[in-house]
GROMACS .gro file of C-alpha atoms in nm:
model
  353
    1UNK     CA    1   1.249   0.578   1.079
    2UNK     CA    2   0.986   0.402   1.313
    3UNK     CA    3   0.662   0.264   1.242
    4UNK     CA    4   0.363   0.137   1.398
    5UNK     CA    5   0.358  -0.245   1.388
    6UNK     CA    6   0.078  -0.234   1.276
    7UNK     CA    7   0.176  -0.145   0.947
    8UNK     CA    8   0.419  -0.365   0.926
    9UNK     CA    9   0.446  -0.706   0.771
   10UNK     CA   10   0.733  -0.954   0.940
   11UNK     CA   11   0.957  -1.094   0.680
   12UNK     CA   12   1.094  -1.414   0.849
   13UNK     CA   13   1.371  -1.677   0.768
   14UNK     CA   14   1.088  -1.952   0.657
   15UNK     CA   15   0.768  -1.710   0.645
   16UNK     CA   16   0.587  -1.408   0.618
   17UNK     CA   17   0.419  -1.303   0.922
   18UNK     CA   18   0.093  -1.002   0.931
   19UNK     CA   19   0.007  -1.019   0.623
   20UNK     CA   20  -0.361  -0.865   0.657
   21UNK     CA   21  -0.461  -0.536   0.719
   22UNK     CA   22  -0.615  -0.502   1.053
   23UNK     CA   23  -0.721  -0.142   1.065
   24UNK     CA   24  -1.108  -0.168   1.031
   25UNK     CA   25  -1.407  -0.181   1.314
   26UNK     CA   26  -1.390  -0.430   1.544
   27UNK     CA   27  -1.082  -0.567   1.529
   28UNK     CA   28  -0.940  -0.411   1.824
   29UNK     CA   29  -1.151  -0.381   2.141
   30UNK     CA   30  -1.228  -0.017   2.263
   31UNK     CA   31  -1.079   0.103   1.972
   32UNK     CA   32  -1.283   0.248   1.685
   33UNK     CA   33  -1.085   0.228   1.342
   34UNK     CA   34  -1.418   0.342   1.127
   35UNK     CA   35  -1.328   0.488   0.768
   36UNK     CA   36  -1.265   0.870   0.802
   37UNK     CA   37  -1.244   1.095   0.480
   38UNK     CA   38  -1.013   1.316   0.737
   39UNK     CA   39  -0.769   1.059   0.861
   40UNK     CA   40  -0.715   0.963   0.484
   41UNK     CA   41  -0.633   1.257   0.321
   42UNK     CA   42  -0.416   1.336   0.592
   43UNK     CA   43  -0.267   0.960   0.583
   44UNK     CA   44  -0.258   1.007   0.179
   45UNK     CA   45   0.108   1.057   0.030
   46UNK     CA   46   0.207   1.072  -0.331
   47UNK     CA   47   0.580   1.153  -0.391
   48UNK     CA   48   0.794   1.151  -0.693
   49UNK     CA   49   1.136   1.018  -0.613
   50UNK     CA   50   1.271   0.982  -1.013
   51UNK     CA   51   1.134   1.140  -1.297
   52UNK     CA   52   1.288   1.094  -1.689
   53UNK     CA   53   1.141   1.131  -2.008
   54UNK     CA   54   1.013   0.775  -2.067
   55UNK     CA   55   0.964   0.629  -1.674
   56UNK     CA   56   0.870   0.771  -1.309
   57UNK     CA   57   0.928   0.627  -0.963
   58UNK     CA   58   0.707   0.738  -0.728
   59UNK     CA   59   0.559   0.646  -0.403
   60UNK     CA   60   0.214   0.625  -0.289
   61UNK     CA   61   0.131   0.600   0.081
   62UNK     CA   62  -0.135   0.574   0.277
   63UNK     CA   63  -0.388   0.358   0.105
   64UNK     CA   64  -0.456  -0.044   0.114
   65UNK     CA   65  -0.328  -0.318  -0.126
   66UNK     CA   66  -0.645  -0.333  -0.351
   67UNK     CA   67  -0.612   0.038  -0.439
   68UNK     CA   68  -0.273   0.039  -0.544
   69UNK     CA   69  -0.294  -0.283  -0.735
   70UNK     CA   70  -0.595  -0.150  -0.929
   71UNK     CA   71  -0.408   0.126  -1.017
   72UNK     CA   72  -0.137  -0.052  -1.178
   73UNK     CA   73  -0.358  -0.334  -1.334
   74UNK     CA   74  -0.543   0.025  -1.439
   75UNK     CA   75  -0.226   0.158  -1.575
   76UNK     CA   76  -0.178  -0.163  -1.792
   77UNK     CA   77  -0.488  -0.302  -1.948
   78UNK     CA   78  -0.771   0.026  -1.885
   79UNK     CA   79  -0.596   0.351  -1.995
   80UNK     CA   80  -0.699   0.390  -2.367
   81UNK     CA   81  -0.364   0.428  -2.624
   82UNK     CA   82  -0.399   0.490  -3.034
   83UNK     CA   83  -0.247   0.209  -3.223
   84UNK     CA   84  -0.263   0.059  -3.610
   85UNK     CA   85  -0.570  -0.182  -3.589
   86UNK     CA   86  -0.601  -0.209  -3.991
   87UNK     CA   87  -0.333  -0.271  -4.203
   88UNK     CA   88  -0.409  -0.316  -4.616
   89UNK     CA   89  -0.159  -0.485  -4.782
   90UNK     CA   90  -0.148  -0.319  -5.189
   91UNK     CA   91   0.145  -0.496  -5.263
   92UNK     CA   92   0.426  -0.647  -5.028
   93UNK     CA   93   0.722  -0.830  -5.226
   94UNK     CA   94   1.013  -0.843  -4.951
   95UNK     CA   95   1.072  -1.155  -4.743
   96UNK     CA   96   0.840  -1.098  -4.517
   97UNK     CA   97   0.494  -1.283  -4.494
   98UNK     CA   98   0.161  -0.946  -4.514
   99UNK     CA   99   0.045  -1.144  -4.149
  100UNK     CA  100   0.366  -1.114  -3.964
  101UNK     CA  101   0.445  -0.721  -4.128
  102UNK     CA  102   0.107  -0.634  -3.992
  103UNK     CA  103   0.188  -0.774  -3.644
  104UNK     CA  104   0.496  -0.596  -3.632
  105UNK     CA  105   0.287  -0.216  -3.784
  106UNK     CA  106   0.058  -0.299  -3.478
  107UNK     CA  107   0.294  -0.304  -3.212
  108UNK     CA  108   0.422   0.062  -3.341
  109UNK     CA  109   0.355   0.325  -3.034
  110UNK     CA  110   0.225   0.622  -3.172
  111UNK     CA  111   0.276   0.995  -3.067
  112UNK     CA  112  -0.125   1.056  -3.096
  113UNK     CA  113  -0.326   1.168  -2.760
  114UNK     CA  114  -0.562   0.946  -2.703
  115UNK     CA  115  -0.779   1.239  -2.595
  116UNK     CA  116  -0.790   1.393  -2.920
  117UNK     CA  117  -0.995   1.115  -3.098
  118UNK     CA  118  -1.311   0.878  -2.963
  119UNK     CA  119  -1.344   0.491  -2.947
  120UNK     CA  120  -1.500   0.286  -3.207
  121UNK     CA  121  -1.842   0.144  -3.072
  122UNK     CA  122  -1.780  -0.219  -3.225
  123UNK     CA  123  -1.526  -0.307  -3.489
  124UNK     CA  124  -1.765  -0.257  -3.765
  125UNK     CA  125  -1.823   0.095  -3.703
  126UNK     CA  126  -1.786   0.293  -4.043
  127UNK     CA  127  -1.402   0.489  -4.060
  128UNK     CA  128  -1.454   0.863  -3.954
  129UNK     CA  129  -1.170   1.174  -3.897
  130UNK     CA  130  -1.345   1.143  -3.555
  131UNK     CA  131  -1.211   0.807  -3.469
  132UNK     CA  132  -0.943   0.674  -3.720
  133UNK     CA  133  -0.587   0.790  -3.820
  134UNK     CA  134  -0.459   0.675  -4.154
  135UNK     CA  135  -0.111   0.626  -4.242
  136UNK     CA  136   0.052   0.522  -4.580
  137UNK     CA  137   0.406   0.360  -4.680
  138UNK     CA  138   0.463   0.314  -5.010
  139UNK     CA  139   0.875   0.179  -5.065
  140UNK     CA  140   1.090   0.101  -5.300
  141UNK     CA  141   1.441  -0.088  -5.306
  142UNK     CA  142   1.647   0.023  -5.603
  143UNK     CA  143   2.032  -0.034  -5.647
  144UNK     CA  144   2.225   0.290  -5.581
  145UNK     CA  145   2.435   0.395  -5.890
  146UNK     CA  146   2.679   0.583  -5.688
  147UNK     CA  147   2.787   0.256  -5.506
  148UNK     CA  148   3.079   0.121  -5.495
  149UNK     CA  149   3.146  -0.227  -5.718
  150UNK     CA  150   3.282  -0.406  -5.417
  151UNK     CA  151   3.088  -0.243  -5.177
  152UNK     CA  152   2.917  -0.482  -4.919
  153UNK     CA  153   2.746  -0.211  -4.715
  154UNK     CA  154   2.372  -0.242  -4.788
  155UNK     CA  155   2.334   0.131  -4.641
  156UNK     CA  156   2.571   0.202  -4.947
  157UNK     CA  157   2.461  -0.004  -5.190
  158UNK     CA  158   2.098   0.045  -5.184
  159UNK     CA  159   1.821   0.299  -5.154
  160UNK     CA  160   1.557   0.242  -4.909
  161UNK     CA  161   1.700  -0.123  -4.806
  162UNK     CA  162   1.513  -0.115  -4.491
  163UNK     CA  163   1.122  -0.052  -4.401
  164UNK     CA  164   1.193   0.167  -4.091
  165UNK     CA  165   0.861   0.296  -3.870
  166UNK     CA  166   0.974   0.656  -3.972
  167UNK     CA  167   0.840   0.603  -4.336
  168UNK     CA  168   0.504   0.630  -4.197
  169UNK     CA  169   0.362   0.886  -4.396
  170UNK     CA  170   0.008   1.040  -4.223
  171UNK     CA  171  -0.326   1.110  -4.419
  172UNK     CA  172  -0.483   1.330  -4.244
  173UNK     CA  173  -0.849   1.331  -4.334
  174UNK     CA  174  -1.148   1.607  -4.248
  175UNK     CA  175  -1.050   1.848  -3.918
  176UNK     CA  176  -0.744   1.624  -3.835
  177UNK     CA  177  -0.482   1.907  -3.974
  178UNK     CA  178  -0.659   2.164  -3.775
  179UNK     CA  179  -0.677   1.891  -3.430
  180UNK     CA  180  -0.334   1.773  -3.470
  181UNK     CA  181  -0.162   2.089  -3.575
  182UNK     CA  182   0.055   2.118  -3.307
  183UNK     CA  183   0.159   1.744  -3.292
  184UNK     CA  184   0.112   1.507  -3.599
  185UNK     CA  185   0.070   1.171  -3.560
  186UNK     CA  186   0.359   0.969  -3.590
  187UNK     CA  187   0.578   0.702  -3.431
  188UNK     CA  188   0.699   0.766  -3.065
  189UNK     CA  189   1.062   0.602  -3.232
  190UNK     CA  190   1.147   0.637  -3.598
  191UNK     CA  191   1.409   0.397  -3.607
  192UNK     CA  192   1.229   0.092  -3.562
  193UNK     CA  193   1.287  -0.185  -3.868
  194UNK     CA  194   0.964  -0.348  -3.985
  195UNK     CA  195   1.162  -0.537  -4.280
  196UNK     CA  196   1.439  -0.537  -4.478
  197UNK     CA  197   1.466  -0.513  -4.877
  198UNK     CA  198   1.691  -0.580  -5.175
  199UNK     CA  199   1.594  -0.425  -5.543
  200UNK     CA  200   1.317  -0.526  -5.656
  201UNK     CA  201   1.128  -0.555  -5.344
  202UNK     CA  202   0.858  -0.302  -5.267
  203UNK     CA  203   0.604  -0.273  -4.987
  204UNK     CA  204   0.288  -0.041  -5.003
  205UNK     CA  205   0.034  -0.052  -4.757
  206UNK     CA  206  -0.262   0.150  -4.558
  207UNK     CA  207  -0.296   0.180  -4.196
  208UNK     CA  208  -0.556   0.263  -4.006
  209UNK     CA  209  -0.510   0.325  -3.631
  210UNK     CA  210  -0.768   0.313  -3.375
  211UNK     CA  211  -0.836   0.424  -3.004
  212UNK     CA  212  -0.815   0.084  -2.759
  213UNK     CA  213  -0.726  -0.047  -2.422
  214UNK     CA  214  -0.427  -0.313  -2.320
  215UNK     CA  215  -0.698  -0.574  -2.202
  216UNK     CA  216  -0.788  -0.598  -2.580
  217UNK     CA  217  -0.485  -0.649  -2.673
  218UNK     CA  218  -0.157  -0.615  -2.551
  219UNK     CA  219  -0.059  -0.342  -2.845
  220UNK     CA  220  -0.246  -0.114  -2.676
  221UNK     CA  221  -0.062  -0.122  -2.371
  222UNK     CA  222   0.075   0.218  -2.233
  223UNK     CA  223   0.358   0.145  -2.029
  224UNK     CA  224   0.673  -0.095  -2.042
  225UNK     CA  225   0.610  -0.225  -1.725
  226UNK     CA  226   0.401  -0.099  -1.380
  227UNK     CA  227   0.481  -0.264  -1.079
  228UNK     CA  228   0.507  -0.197  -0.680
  229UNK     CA  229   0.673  -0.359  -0.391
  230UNK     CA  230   0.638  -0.268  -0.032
  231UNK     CA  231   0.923  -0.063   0.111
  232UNK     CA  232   1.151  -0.259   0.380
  233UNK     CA  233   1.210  -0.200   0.705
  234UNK     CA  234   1.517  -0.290   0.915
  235UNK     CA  235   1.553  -0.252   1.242
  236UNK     CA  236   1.876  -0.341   1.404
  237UNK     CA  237   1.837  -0.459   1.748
  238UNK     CA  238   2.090  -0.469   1.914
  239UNK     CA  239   2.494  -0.347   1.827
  240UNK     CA  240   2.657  -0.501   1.560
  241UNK     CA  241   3.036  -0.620   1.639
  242UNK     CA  242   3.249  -0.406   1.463
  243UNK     CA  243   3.510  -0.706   1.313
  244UNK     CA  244   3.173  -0.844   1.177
  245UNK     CA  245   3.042  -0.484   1.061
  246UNK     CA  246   3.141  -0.526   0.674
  247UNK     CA  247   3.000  -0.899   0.715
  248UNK     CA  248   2.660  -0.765   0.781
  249UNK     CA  249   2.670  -0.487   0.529
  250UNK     CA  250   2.753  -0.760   0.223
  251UNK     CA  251   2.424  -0.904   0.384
  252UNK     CA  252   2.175  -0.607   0.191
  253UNK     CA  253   2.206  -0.423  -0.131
  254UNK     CA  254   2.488  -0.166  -0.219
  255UNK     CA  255   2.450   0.140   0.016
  256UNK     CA  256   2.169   0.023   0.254
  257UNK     CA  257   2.390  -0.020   0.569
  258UNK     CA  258   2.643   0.204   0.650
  259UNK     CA  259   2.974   0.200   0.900
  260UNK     CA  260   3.123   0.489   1.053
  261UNK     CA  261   3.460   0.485   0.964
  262UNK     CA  262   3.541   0.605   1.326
  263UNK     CA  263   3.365   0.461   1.576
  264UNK     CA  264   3.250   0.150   1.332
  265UNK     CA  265   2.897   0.173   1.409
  266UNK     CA  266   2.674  -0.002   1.161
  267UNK     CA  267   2.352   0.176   1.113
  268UNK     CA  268   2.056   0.175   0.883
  269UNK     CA  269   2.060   0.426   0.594
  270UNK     CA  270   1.721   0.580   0.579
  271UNK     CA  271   1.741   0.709   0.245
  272UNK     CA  272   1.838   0.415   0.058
  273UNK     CA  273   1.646   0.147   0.250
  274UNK     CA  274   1.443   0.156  -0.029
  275UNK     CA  275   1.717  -0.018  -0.251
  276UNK     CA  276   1.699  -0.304  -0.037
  277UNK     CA  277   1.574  -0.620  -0.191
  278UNK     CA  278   1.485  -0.825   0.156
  279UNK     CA  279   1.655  -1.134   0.031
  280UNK     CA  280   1.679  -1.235   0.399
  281UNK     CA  281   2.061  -1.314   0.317
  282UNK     CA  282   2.138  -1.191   0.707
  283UNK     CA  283   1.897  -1.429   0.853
  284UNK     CA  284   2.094  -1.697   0.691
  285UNK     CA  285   2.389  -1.603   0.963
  286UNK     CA  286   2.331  -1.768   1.274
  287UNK     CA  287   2.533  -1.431   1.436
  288UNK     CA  288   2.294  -1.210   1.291
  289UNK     CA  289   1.961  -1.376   1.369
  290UNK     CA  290   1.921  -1.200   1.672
  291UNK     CA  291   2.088  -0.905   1.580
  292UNK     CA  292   1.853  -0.752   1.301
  293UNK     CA  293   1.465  -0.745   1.224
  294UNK     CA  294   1.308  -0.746   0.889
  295UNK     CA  295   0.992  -0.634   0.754
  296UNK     CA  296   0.784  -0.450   0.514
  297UNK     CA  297   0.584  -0.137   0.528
  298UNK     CA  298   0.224  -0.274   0.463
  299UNK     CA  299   0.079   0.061   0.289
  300UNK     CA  300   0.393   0.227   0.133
  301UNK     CA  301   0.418   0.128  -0.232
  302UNK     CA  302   0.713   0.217  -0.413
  303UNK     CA  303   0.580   0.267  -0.800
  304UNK     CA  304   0.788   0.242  -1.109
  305UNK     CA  305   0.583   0.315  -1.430
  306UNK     CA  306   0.809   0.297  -1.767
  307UNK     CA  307   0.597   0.482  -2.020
  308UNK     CA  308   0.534   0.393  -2.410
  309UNK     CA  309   0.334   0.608  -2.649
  310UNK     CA  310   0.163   0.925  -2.615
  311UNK     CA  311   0.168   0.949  -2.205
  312UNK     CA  312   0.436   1.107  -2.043
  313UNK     CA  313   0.530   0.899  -1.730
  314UNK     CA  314   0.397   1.167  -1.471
  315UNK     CA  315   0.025   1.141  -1.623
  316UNK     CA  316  -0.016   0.795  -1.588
  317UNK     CA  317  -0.101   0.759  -1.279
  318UNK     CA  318  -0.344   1.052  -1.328
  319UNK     CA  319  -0.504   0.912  -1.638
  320UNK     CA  320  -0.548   0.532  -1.428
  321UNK     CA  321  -0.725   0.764  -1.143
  322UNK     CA  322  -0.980   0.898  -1.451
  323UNK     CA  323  -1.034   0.551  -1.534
  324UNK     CA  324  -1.124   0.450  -1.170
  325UNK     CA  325  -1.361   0.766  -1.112
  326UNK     CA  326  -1.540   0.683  -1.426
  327UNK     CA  327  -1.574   0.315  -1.310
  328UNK     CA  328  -1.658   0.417  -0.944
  329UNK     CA  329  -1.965   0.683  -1.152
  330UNK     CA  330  -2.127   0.344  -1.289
  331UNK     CA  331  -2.106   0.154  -0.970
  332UNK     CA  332  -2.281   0.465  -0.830
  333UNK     CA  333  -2.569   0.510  -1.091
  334UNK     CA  334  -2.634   0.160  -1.066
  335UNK     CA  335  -2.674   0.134  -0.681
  336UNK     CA  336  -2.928   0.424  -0.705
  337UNK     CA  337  -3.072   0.298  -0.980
  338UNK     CA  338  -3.123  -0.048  -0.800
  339UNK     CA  339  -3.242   0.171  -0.453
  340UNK     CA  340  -3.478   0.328  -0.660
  341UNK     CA  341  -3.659   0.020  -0.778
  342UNK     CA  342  -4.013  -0.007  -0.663
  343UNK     CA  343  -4.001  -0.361  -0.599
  344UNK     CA  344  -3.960  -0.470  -0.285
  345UNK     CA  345  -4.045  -0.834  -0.298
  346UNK     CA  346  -3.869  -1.132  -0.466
  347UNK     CA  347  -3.542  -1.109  -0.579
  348UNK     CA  348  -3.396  -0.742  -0.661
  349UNK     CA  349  -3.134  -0.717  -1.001
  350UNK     CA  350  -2.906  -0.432  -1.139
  351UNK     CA  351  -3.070  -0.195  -1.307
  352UNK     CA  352  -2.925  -0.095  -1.684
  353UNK     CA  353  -2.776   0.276  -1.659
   0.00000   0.00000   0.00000
């Protein structure tokens, strides 16, 4: 597949070459490259290429650096996520110290739609059904009298041996039964060990989980990870020696070139390009250096989004787009607020909306 070079950014032995966009007034002469609402919708491509129950690759095309990079800085610290906040420690005998039990509680994902419940004002707002979910686990390790004497399997020996996230036991509190009928709160995994026991040792504690954002703290993170990179372009320019043909292949990632096994023509494999890592390994060949061209397709981001918590991986990028409207609402009521001013000498400021 061709592109404009334009949109292209040259990916050289020593350098990167194009880097900036150049598709705005002026730039060109006789050409006029205004904004259009019409050129970008049509321009404007969002296409899932892998979809699974925990992560999404998808592409988005057609729109400049700074958008797709505040959508995944969006994705990571803005989109709000439910986790424990509180944690009071009744009593807590096993080896590990109340601070570092908490930590661990904290980093729990939850089940719970952030939708469903509102965000504290400050940290010292007063607990309501409204805005905090409590859970409770109250454990105890006791020696199991069915054991074996010699036994040396803890999962036989003892009851309740490990603190695992599925004893989280939910209180719900007010309307929450009636809210969260249809999905009660509860860890995302229920196999996760928070500490381990031997008879004797007990742990009893209250929870209290709260609505947040990642650039609070990292607990409150949505996804795993949310990155782009640019998809690469090679263009072959002129025939590739066939004794030299599995050379050049070795040169990219698995199942980006191709040779007919007939005529041994080496060719580009449109579909899989996208695998390529540009590692400019085939520039390294002095054979190849004027054989092949290299670049990257300046407004073509390949997404991958690994989801944690309540999202599913296809609303994530929906939920970062709600974020950005709502931010783009305030910009807007405070430029009108600010045109509105009566002032008009001396300095002007931003008006409180």
């Amino acid at each position: 597949m061709s592109y404009d070079a334009r949109r292209l950014v040259g990916i050289q032995s020593e350098r990167v070459t194009n880097v900036s966009s150049t598709d705005y007034p002026g730039h060109y002469p006789d050409e006029d490259n205004e904004w259009s609402l019409e050129k970008f919708k049509k321009n404007l491509k969002v296409k899932v290429q892998r979809l699974s129950n925990l992560s999404i690759d998808f592409d988005l095309v057609g729109v400049d650096a700074s958008i797709a990079n505040a959508f995944r800085r969006i994705m990571i610290a803005e989109v709000p996520t439910v986790c424990i906040e509180n944690v009071y420690v009744w009593d807590n005998t096993s080896v590990v110290v109340d601070e570092v039990l908490s930590q661990r509680l904290g980093l729990i994902p939850l089940n719970i739609d952030p939708d469903l419940i509102v965000m504290k004002e400050t940290s010292a707002d007063q607990a309501t059904d409204r805005n905090t979910i409590v859970f409770e686990i109250k454990l105890t390790c006791e020696r199991n009298p069915k054991a074996k004497k010699d036994s040396t399997d803890p999962d036989e020996s003892y009851i309740n041996h490990e603190v695992l996230s599925s004893h989280l036991v939910w209180k719900p509190a007010g309307e929450q039964e009636e809210v969260f009928a249809g999905n009660p709160p509860a860890p995302t995994n229920p196999n996760i060990v928070l500490a381990k026991l031997r008879p004797g040792q007990d742990v009893h504690v209250e929870l209290h989980a709260m609505k947040g954002v990642g650039k609070d703290h990292a607990k409150y993170c949505p996804v795993a990870t949310a990155s782009y990179r640019l998809l690469p372009h090679i263009k072959i320019k002129k025939p590739i020696p066939p004794h030299l043909g599995e050379k050049f292949q070795k040169c990219f990632s698995p199942g980006v070139i191709k040779i007919d096994p007939r005529t041994k023509e080496v060719s580009v494999d449109e579909h899989n390009v996208r695998k390529d890592t540009v590692s400019r390994e085939v520039l390294r060949h002095p054979e190849f250096k004027d054989s092949v061209e290299l670049s990257r397709v300046r407004d073509f981001f390949l997404f991958n989004v690994e989801s944690e918590g309540a999202y599913s991986p296809e609303r994530m990028l929906t939920e970062a787009i709600k974020v950005m409207r709502e931010k783009l609402k305030k910009i807007r009521q405070a430029a009108e607020a600010l045109y509105d001013q009566v002032e008009v000498d001396g300095d002007v400021t931003m008006a409180d909306v």
